[in-house]
Coordinates of C-alpha atoms in Angstrom, one line a residue:
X1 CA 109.7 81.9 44.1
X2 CA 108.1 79.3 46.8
X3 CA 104.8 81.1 48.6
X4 CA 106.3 81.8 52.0
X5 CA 104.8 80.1 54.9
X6 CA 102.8 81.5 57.7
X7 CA 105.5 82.9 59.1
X8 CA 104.4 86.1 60.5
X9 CA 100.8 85.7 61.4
X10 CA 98.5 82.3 62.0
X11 CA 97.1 80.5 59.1
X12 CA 94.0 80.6 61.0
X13 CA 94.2 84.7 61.1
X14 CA 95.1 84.4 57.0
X15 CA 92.3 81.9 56.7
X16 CA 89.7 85.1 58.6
X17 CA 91.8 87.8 56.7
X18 CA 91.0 86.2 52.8
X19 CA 87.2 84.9 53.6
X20 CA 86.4 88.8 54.4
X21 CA 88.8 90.8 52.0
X22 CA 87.8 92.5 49.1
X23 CA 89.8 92.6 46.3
X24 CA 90.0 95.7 44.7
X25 CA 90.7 99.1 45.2
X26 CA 87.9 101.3 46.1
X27 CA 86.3 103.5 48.1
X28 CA 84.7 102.3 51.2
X29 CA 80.8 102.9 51.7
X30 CA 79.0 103.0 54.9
X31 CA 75.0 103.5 54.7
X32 CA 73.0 103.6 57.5
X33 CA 69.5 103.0 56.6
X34 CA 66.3 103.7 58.6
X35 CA 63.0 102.1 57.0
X36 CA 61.0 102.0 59.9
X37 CA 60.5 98.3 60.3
X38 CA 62.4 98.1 63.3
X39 CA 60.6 101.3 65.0
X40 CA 61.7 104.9 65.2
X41 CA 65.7 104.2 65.5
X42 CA 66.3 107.5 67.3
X43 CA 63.8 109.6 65.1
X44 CA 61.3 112.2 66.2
X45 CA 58.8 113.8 65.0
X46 CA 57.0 116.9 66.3
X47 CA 54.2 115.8 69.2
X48 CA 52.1 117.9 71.6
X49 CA 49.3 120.1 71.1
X50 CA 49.2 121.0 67.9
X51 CA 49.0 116.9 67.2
X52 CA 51.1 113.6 67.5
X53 CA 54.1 111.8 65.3
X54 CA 53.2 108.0 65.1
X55 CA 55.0 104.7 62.8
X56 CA 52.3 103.2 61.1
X57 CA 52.7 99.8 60.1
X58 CA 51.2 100.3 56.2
X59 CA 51.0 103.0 54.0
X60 CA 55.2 103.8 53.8
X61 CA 57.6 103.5 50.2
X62 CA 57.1 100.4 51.5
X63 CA 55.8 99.0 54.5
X64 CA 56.0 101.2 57.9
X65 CA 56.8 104.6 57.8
X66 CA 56.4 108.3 60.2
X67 CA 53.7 110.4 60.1
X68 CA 52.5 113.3 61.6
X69 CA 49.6 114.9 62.0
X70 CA 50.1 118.1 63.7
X71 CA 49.2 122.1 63.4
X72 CA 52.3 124.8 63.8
X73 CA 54.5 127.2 62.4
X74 CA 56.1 124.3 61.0
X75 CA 57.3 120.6 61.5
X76 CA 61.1 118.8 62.3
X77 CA 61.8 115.3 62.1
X78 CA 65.3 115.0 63.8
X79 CA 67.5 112.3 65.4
X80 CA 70.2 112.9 67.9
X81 CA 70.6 109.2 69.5
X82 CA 71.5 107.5 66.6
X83 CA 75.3 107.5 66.1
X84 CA 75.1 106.7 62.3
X85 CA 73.1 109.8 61.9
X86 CA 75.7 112.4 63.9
X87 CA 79.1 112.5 64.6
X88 CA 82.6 113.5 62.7
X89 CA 81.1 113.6 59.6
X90 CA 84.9 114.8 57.9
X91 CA 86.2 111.5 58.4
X92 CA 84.5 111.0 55.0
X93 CA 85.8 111.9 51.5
X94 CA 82.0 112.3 50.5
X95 CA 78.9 112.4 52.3
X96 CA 75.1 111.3 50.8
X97 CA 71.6 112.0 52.7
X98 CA 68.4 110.8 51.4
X99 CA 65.2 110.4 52.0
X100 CA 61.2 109.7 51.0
X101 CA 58.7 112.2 51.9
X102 CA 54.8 112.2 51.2
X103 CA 52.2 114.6 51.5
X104 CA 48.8 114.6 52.7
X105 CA 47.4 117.8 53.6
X106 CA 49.6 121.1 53.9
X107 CA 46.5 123.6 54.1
X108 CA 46.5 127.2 55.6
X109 CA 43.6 128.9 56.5
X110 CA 42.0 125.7 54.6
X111 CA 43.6 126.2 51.3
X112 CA 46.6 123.7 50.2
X113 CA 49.8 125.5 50.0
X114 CA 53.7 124.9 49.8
X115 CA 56.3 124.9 51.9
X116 CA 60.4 124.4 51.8
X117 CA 61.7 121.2 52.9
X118 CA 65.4 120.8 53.7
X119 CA 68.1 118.8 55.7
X120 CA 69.4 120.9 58.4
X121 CA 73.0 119.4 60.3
X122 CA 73.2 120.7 64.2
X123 CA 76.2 122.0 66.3
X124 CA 74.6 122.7 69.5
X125 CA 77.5 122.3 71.6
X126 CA 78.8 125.5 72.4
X127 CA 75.9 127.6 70.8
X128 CA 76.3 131.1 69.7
X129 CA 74.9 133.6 72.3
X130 CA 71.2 133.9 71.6
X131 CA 71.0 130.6 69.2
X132 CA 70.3 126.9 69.8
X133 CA 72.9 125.8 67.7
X134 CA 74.7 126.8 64.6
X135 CA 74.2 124.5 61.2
X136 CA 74.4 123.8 57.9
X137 CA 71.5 123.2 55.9
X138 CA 70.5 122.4 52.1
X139 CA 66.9 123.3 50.4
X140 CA 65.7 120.3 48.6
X141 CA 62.8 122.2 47.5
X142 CA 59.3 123.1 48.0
X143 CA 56.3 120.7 48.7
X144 CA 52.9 120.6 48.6
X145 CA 50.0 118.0 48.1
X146 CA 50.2 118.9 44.6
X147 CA 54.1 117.9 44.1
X148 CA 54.4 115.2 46.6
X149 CA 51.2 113.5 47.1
X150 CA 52.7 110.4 46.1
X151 CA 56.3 109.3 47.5
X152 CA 58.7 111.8 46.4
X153 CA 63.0 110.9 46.9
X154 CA 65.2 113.5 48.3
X155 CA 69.2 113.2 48.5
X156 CA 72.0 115.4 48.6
X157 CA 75.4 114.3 48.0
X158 CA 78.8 117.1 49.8
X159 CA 82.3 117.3 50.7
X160 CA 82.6 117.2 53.9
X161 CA 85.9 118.9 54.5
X162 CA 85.2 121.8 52.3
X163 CA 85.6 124.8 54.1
X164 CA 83.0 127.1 51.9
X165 CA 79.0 126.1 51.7
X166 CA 79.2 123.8 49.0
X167 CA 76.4 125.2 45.9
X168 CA 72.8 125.1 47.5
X169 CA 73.7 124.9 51.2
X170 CA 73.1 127.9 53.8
X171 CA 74.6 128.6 57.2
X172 CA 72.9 129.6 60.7
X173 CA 74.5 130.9 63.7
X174 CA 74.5 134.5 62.8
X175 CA 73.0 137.5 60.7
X176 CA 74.5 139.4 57.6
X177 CA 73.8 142.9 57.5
X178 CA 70.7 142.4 55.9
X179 CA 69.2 140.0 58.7
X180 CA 69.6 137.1 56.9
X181 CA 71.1 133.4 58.5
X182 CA 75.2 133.1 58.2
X183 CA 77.3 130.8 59.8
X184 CA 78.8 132.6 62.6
X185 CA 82.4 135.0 61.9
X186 CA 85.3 132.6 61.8
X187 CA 82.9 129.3 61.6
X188 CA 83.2 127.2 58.1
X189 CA 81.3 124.6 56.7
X190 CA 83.6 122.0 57.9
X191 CA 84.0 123.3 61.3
X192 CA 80.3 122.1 61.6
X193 CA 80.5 119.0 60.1
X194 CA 83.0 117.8 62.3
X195 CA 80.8 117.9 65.5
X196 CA 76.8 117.0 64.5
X197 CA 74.7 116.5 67.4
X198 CA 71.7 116.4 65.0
X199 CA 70.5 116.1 61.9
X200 CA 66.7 117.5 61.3
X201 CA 64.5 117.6 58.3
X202 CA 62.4 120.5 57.9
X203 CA 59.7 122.8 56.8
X204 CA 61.7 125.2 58.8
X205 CA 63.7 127.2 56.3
X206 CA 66.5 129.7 58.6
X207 CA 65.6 133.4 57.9
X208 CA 61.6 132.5 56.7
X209 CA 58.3 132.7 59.2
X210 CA 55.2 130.9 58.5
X211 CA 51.5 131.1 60.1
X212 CA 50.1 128.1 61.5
X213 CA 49.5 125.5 59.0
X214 CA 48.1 121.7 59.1
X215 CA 50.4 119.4 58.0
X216 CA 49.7 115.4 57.8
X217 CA 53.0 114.3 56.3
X218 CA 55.0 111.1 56.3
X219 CA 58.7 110.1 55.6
X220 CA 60.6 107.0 55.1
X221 CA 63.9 105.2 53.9
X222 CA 66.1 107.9 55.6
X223 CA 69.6 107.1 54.9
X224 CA 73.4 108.4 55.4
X225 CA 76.2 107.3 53.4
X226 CA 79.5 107.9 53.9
X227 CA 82.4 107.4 51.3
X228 CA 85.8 107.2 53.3
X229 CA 88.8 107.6 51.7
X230 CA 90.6 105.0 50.3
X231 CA 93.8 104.0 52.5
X232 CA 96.8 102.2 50.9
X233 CA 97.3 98.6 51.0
X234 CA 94.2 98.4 53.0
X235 CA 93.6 95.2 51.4
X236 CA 90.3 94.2 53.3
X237 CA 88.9 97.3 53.5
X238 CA 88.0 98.0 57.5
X239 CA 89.7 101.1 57.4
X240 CA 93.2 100.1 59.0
X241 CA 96.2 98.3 57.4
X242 CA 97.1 95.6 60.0
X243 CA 97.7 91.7 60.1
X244 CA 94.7 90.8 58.1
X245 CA 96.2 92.8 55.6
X246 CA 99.1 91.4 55.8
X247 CA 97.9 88.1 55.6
X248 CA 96.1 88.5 52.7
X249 CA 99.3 89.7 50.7
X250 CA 101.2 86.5 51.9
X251 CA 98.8 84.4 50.8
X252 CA 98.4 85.6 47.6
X253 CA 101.8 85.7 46.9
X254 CA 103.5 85.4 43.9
X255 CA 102.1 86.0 39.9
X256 CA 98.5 87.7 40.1
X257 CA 96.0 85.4 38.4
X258 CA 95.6 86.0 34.6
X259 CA 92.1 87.1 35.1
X260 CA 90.0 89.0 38.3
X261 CA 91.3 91.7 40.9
X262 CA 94.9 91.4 42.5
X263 CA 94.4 94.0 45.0
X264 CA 97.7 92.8 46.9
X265 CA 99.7 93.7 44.3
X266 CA 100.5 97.0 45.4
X267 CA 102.6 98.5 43.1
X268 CA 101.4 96.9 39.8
X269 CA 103.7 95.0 38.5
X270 CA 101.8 91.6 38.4
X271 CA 103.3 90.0 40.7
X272 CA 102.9 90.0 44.7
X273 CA 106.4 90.3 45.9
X274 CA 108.9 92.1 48.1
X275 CA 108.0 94.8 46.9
X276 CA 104.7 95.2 48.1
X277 CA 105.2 93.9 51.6
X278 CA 107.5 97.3 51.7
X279 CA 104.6 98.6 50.5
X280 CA 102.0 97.7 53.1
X281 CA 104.3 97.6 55.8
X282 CA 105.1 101.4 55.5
X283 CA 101.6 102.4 55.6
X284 CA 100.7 100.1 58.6
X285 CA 97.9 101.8 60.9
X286 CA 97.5 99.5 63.9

Protein backbone atom coordinates (compact mmCIF):
# COMPACT_ATOMS: atom_id res chain seq x y z
CA UNK A 1 0.00 0.00 0.00
CA UNK A 2 1.44 3.63 -1.15
CA UNK A 3 2.16 5.86 2.19
CA UNK A 4 -0.78 8.30 2.01
CA UNK A 5 0.07 11.82 1.54
CA UNK A 6 -0.42 14.74 3.89
CA UNK A 7 -3.70 14.74 3.44
CA UNK A 8 -5.19 15.56 6.71
CA UNK A 9 -2.70 17.68 8.45
CA UNK A 10 0.57 19.84 7.04
CA UNK A 11 3.71 18.16 6.36
CA UNK A 12 5.17 20.87 8.31
CA UNK A 13 2.84 19.89 11.45
CA UNK A 14 4.06 15.97 10.68
CA UNK A 15 7.59 17.20 10.32
CA UNK A 16 7.04 19.04 14.41
CA UNK A 17 4.89 15.87 15.38
CA UNK A 18 7.95 13.07 14.47
CA UNK A 19 11.04 15.35 15.63
CA UNK A 20 9.29 15.34 19.32
CA UNK A 21 7.49 11.90 19.49
CA UNK A 22 8.53 9.19 21.39
CA UNK A 23 8.19 5.88 20.28
CA UNK A 24 7.10 3.61 22.72
CA UNK A 25 4.57 2.99 25.02
CA UNK A 26 5.05 4.16 28.43
CA UNK A 27 4.31 5.93 31.21
CA UNK A 28 4.82 9.62 31.24
CA UNK A 29 7.13 11.19 34.02
CA UNK A 30 7.03 14.69 35.15
CA UNK A 31 9.87 15.70 37.87
CA UNK A 32 10.09 18.96 39.18
CA UNK A 33 13.39 19.46 40.68
CA UNK A 34 14.55 22.13 43.16
CA UNK A 35 18.54 22.18 43.78
CA UNK A 36 18.78 25.51 44.90
CA UNK A 37 20.94 26.96 42.21
CA UNK A 38 18.41 29.14 40.94
CA UNK A 39 17.40 30.47 44.61
CA UNK A 40 14.54 29.39 46.95
CA UNK A 41 11.85 28.52 43.99
CA UNK A 42 8.94 29.07 46.32
CA UNK A 43 10.57 27.37 49.53
CA UNK A 44 10.57 28.57 53.11
CA UNK A 45 12.11 27.90 55.80
CA UNK A 46 11.29 28.91 59.41
CA UNK A 47 12.66 32.78 60.17
CA UNK A 48 12.08 35.13 63.10
CA UNK A 49 13.29 35.02 66.58
CA UNK A 50 14.20 31.95 67.24
CA UNK A 51 16.85 32.41 64.07
CA UNK A 52 16.87 32.79 60.24
CA UNK A 53 16.49 30.28 56.95
CA UNK A 54 19.28 31.40 54.38
CA UNK A 55 20.65 29.50 50.60
CA UNK A 56 24.12 29.28 50.94
CA UNK A 57 26.03 29.01 47.89
CA UNK A 58 28.52 25.91 49.22
CA UNK A 59 28.17 23.25 51.45
CA UNK A 60 24.74 21.52 49.70
CA UNK A 61 24.57 17.49 48.02
CA UNK A 62 26.06 19.65 45.76
CA UNK A 63 26.49 23.07 45.41
CA UNK A 64 23.70 25.61 47.15
CA UNK A 65 21.43 24.36 49.39
CA UNK A 66 18.79 25.78 52.71
CA UNK A 67 19.77 26.02 55.98
CA UNK A 68 18.41 27.08 59.04
CA UNK A 69 19.62 28.03 62.03
CA UNK A 70 16.79 28.57 64.35
CA UNK A 71 15.52 27.59 68.19
CA UNK A 72 11.66 26.20 68.50
CA UNK A 73 9.29 23.64 69.17
CA UNK A 74 10.20 22.49 65.88
CA UNK A 75 11.10 23.54 62.24
CA UNK A 76 8.90 23.42 58.56
CA UNK A 77 10.33 23.90 55.29
CA UNK A 78 7.17 24.40 52.97
CA UNK A 79 6.27 25.74 49.49
CA UNK A 80 2.94 26.97 48.46
CA UNK A 81 3.86 29.24 45.24
CA UNK A 82 5.30 26.70 43.33
CA UNK A 83 2.81 24.98 41.07
CA UNK A 84 4.90 21.85 40.49
CA UNK A 85 4.96 21.38 44.18
CA UNK A 86 0.75 21.64 44.80
CA UNK A 87 -2.06 21.12 42.90
CA UNK A 88 -4.39 17.95 41.71
CA UNK A 89 -1.99 15.59 42.62
CA UNK A 90 -4.78 12.46 41.32
CA UNK A 91 -4.21 13.28 37.85
CA UNK A 92 -1.21 10.92 38.48
CA UNK A 93 -1.21 7.05 38.38
CA UNK A 94 1.80 7.37 40.89
CA UNK A 95 3.27 9.95 42.82
CA UNK A 96 7.34 10.25 44.11
CA UNK A 97 8.73 12.93 46.78
CA UNK A 98 12.29 13.11 47.62
CA UNK A 99 14.60 14.88 49.21
CA UNK A 100 18.38 15.41 50.88
CA UNK A 101 18.50 16.44 54.39
CA UNK A 102 21.69 17.18 56.65
CA UNK A 103 22.26 17.66 60.19
CA UNK A 104 24.27 19.88 62.13
CA UNK A 105 23.20 20.35 65.55
CA UNK A 106 19.69 19.09 66.95
CA UNK A 107 20.57 19.69 70.84
CA UNK A 108 18.08 20.11 73.71
CA UNK A 109 18.98 21.45 76.88
CA UNK A 110 22.63 21.06 75.12
CA UNK A 111 22.57 17.38 74.55
CA UNK A 112 22.10 16.01 70.83
CA UNK A 113 18.92 14.40 70.42
CA UNK A 114 16.40 13.04 67.70
CA UNK A 115 13.58 14.08 66.12
CA UNK A 116 10.87 12.74 63.34
CA UNK A 117 11.16 14.06 59.95
CA UNK A 118 8.26 13.70 57.48
CA UNK A 119 6.44 15.09 54.35
CA UNK A 120 3.25 16.56 55.35
CA UNK A 121 0.59 17.42 52.01
CA UNK A 122 -1.82 20.57 53.07
CA UNK A 123 -5.64 21.21 52.33
CA UNK A 124 -6.13 24.46 53.90
CA UNK A 125 -8.98 25.49 51.92
CA UNK A 126 -11.99 25.01 53.69
CA UNK A 127 -10.19 23.94 57.09
CA UNK A 128 -11.94 21.92 59.66
CA UNK A 129 -13.24 24.12 62.56
CA UNK A 130 -10.37 24.64 64.99
CA UNK A 131 -7.54 23.36 62.42
CA UNK A 132 -5.29 25.13 59.83
CA UNK A 133 -5.78 22.57 57.41
CA UNK A 134 -6.38 18.89 57.10
CA UNK A 135 -3.34 16.58 55.50
CA UNK A 136 -1.72 13.66 54.78
CA UNK A 137 1.58 13.07 55.95
CA UNK A 138 4.33 10.10 55.79
CA UNK A 139 7.24 9.52 58.63
CA UNK A 140 10.51 9.10 56.88
CA UNK A 141 12.14 8.54 60.10
CA UNK A 142 13.96 9.97 62.93
CA UNK A 143 17.12 12.22 62.68
CA UNK A 144 19.75 13.26 64.62
CA UNK A 145 23.48 14.44 64.18
CA UNK A 146 24.33 11.00 64.69
CA UNK A 147 22.18 9.51 61.64
CA UNK A 148 22.36 12.36 59.28
CA UNK A 149 25.37 14.23 59.83
CA UNK A 150 26.32 13.60 56.42
CA UNK A 151 23.65 14.01 53.43
CA UNK A 152 21.02 11.60 54.09
CA UNK A 153 18.12 10.81 50.81
CA UNK A 154 14.53 10.73 51.67
CA UNK A 155 11.64 9.57 49.13
CA UNK A 156 8.37 8.22 49.21
CA UNK A 157 6.67 6.81 46.39
CA UNK A 158 1.96 6.55 46.71
CA UNK A 159 -1.13 6.21 44.75
CA UNK A 160 -2.64 9.00 44.54
CA UNK A 161 -6.20 7.97 44.04
CA UNK A 162 -6.28 5.53 46.79
CA UNK A 163 -8.92 6.29 48.99
CA UNK A 164 -7.29 4.59 52.35
CA UNK A 165 -3.78 5.92 53.89
CA UNK A 166 -1.57 3.97 51.85
CA UNK A 167 1.09 1.82 54.60
CA UNK A 168 3.12 4.43 56.65
CA UNK A 169 1.05 7.58 55.96
CA UNK A 170 -1.21 9.43 58.76
CA UNK A 171 -4.15 11.81 58.51
CA UNK A 172 -4.83 15.33 60.36
CA UNK A 173 -7.95 17.15 60.54
CA UNK A 174 -9.45 15.39 63.43
CA UNK A 175 -9.07 13.20 66.69
CA UNK A 176 -9.85 9.47 67.36
CA UNK A 177 -11.17 8.72 70.57
CA UNK A 178 -7.92 8.44 72.02
CA UNK A 179 -6.74 12.07 70.95
CA UNK A 180 -4.71 11.03 68.32
CA UNK A 181 -4.58 12.92 64.51
CA UNK A 182 -7.29 11.34 61.82
CA UNK A 183 -8.35 12.73 58.81
CA UNK A 184 -11.58 14.26 59.43
CA UNK A 185 -15.20 11.84 59.25
CA UNK A 186 -16.01 11.40 55.61
CA UNK A 187 -12.44 12.79 54.26
CA UNK A 188 -10.14 10.08 52.39
CA UNK A 189 -6.71 10.11 51.35
CA UNK A 190 -7.56 11.15 47.92
CA UNK A 191 -10.00 13.76 48.76
CA UNK A 192 -6.72 15.52 49.98
CA UNK A 193 -4.64 14.85 47.28
CA UNK A 194 -6.81 16.35 44.92
CA UNK A 195 -6.57 19.97 46.32
CA UNK A 196 -2.69 20.65 47.91
CA UNK A 197 -2.08 24.11 48.81
CA UNK A 198 1.20 22.95 50.40
CA UNK A 199 3.55 20.62 50.78
CA UNK A 200 5.84 20.91 54.16
CA UNK A 201 8.69 18.91 55.47
CA UNK A 202 8.89 18.57 59.09
CA UNK A 203 10.14 17.90 62.49
CA UNK A 204 6.55 18.48 63.34
CA UNK A 205 5.07 15.02 63.77
CA UNK A 206 0.76 15.49 64.16
CA UNK A 207 -0.27 14.22 67.69
CA UNK A 208 3.68 14.68 69.21
CA UNK A 209 4.97 18.05 71.34
CA UNK A 210 8.50 18.92 71.74
CA UNK A 211 10.48 21.49 74.12
CA UNK A 212 12.48 24.04 72.44
CA UNK A 213 15.35 22.66 70.70
CA UNK A 214 18.32 24.19 68.39
CA UNK A 215 18.31 22.97 65.14
CA UNK A 216 21.01 24.03 62.37
CA UNK A 217 19.80 21.81 59.54
CA UNK A 218 20.05 21.95 55.74
CA UNK A 219 18.01 20.38 52.75
CA UNK A 220 18.52 20.03 49.11
CA UNK A 221 17.49 18.32 45.73
CA UNK A 222 13.75 18.46 46.65
CA UNK A 223 11.85 16.77 43.97
CA UNK A 224 8.15 15.67 42.75
CA UNK A 225 7.57 13.19 40.26
CA UNK A 226 4.55 12.39 38.85
CA UNK A 227 3.77 9.18 36.70
CA UNK A 228 0.56 9.89 34.59
CA UNK A 229 -1.25 7.41 33.15
CA UNK A 230 -0.61 6.19 29.97
CA UNK A 231 -3.41 7.33 27.36
CA UNK A 232 -3.96 5.31 24.09
CA UNK A 233 -2.58 6.12 20.87
CA UNK A 234 -0.95 9.07 22.48
CA UNK A 235 1.83 8.61 20.27
CA UNK A 236 4.05 11.66 21.37
CA UNK A 237 3.31 11.50 24.72
CA UNK A 238 1.90 15.34 25.90
CA UNK A 239 -0.91 13.89 27.39
CA UNK A 240 -3.67 14.39 24.55
CA UNK A 241 -4.21 12.38 21.34
CA UNK A 242 -4.60 15.15 18.62
CA UNK A 243 -2.98 15.98 15.14
CA UNK A 244 0.55 15.44 16.12
CA UNK A 245 -0.62 12.10 16.84
CA UNK A 246 -2.04 11.72 14.03
CA UNK A 247 0.61 12.81 11.97
CA UNK A 248 2.93 10.64 13.35
CA UNK A 249 0.80 7.43 12.50
CA UNK A 250 0.61 8.67 8.83
CA UNK A 251 3.99 9.03 8.45
CA UNK A 252 4.95 5.94 9.57
CA UNK A 253 2.63 4.16 7.75
CA UNK A 254 2.84 1.00 6.46
CA UNK A 255 5.19 -2.37 7.68
CA UNK A 256 6.87 -1.45 11.18
CA UNK A 257 10.65 -1.53 10.77
CA UNK A 258 12.25 -4.94 11.45
CA UNK A 259 14.09 -3.65 14.36
CA UNK A 260 13.30 -0.53 17.22
CA UNK A 261 9.77 0.69 18.62
CA UNK A 262 6.64 1.05 16.34
CA UNK A 263 4.54 2.81 18.76
CA UNK A 264 1.95 3.74 15.89
CA UNK A 265 1.08 0.53 15.44
CA UNK A 266 -1.66 0.39 17.65
CA UNK A 267 -3.12 -2.83 17.61
CA UNK A 268 0.05 -4.92 16.99
CA UNK A 269 -0.09 -6.43 14.05
CA UNK A 270 3.12 -5.06 12.36
CA UNK A 271 1.89 -3.09 10.26
CA UNK A 272 0.47 0.76 10.53
CA UNK A 273 -2.80 0.55 8.75
CA UNK A 274 -6.51 1.29 8.80
CA UNK A 275 -6.74 -0.25 11.49
CA UNK A 276 -5.01 1.87 13.76
CA UNK A 277 -6.13 5.26 12.40
CA UNK A 278 -9.68 3.65 13.86
CA UNK A 279 -7.76 3.22 16.58
CA UNK A 280 -6.38 6.67 17.41
CA UNK A 281 -9.23 8.43 16.05
CA UNK A 282 -11.70 6.88 18.63
CA UNK A 283 -9.62 7.97 21.46
CA UNK A 284 -9.02 11.52 20.21
CA UNK A 285 -8.78 14.15 23.21
CA UNK A 286 -8.53 17.54 21.59
Amino acid sequence: MATPRCFVVSCAIASMAIHHAVFETAARAQTAAVTFDAGAEGWVGPSGSGGATTIPTTGGNPGANMRTIFNDFGITFSNSANAAFTGDYTTAASVKISIDIRVENLSFTGTQVSRPFLVELRDTTNPPAGYPWKSVWFLFGSVSLANSSAWRHFSVTFDPNSTTLPAGWGGYGAENAAGAPQLPAGVTFRDVLKGIDSMAFTTLQPGYFFGFTDHTMRIDNVSVTRVLPVIPADLNGDGAVNALDLAVLLSSWGACPPKGACAADLDGNGVIDARDLAALLSNWTV
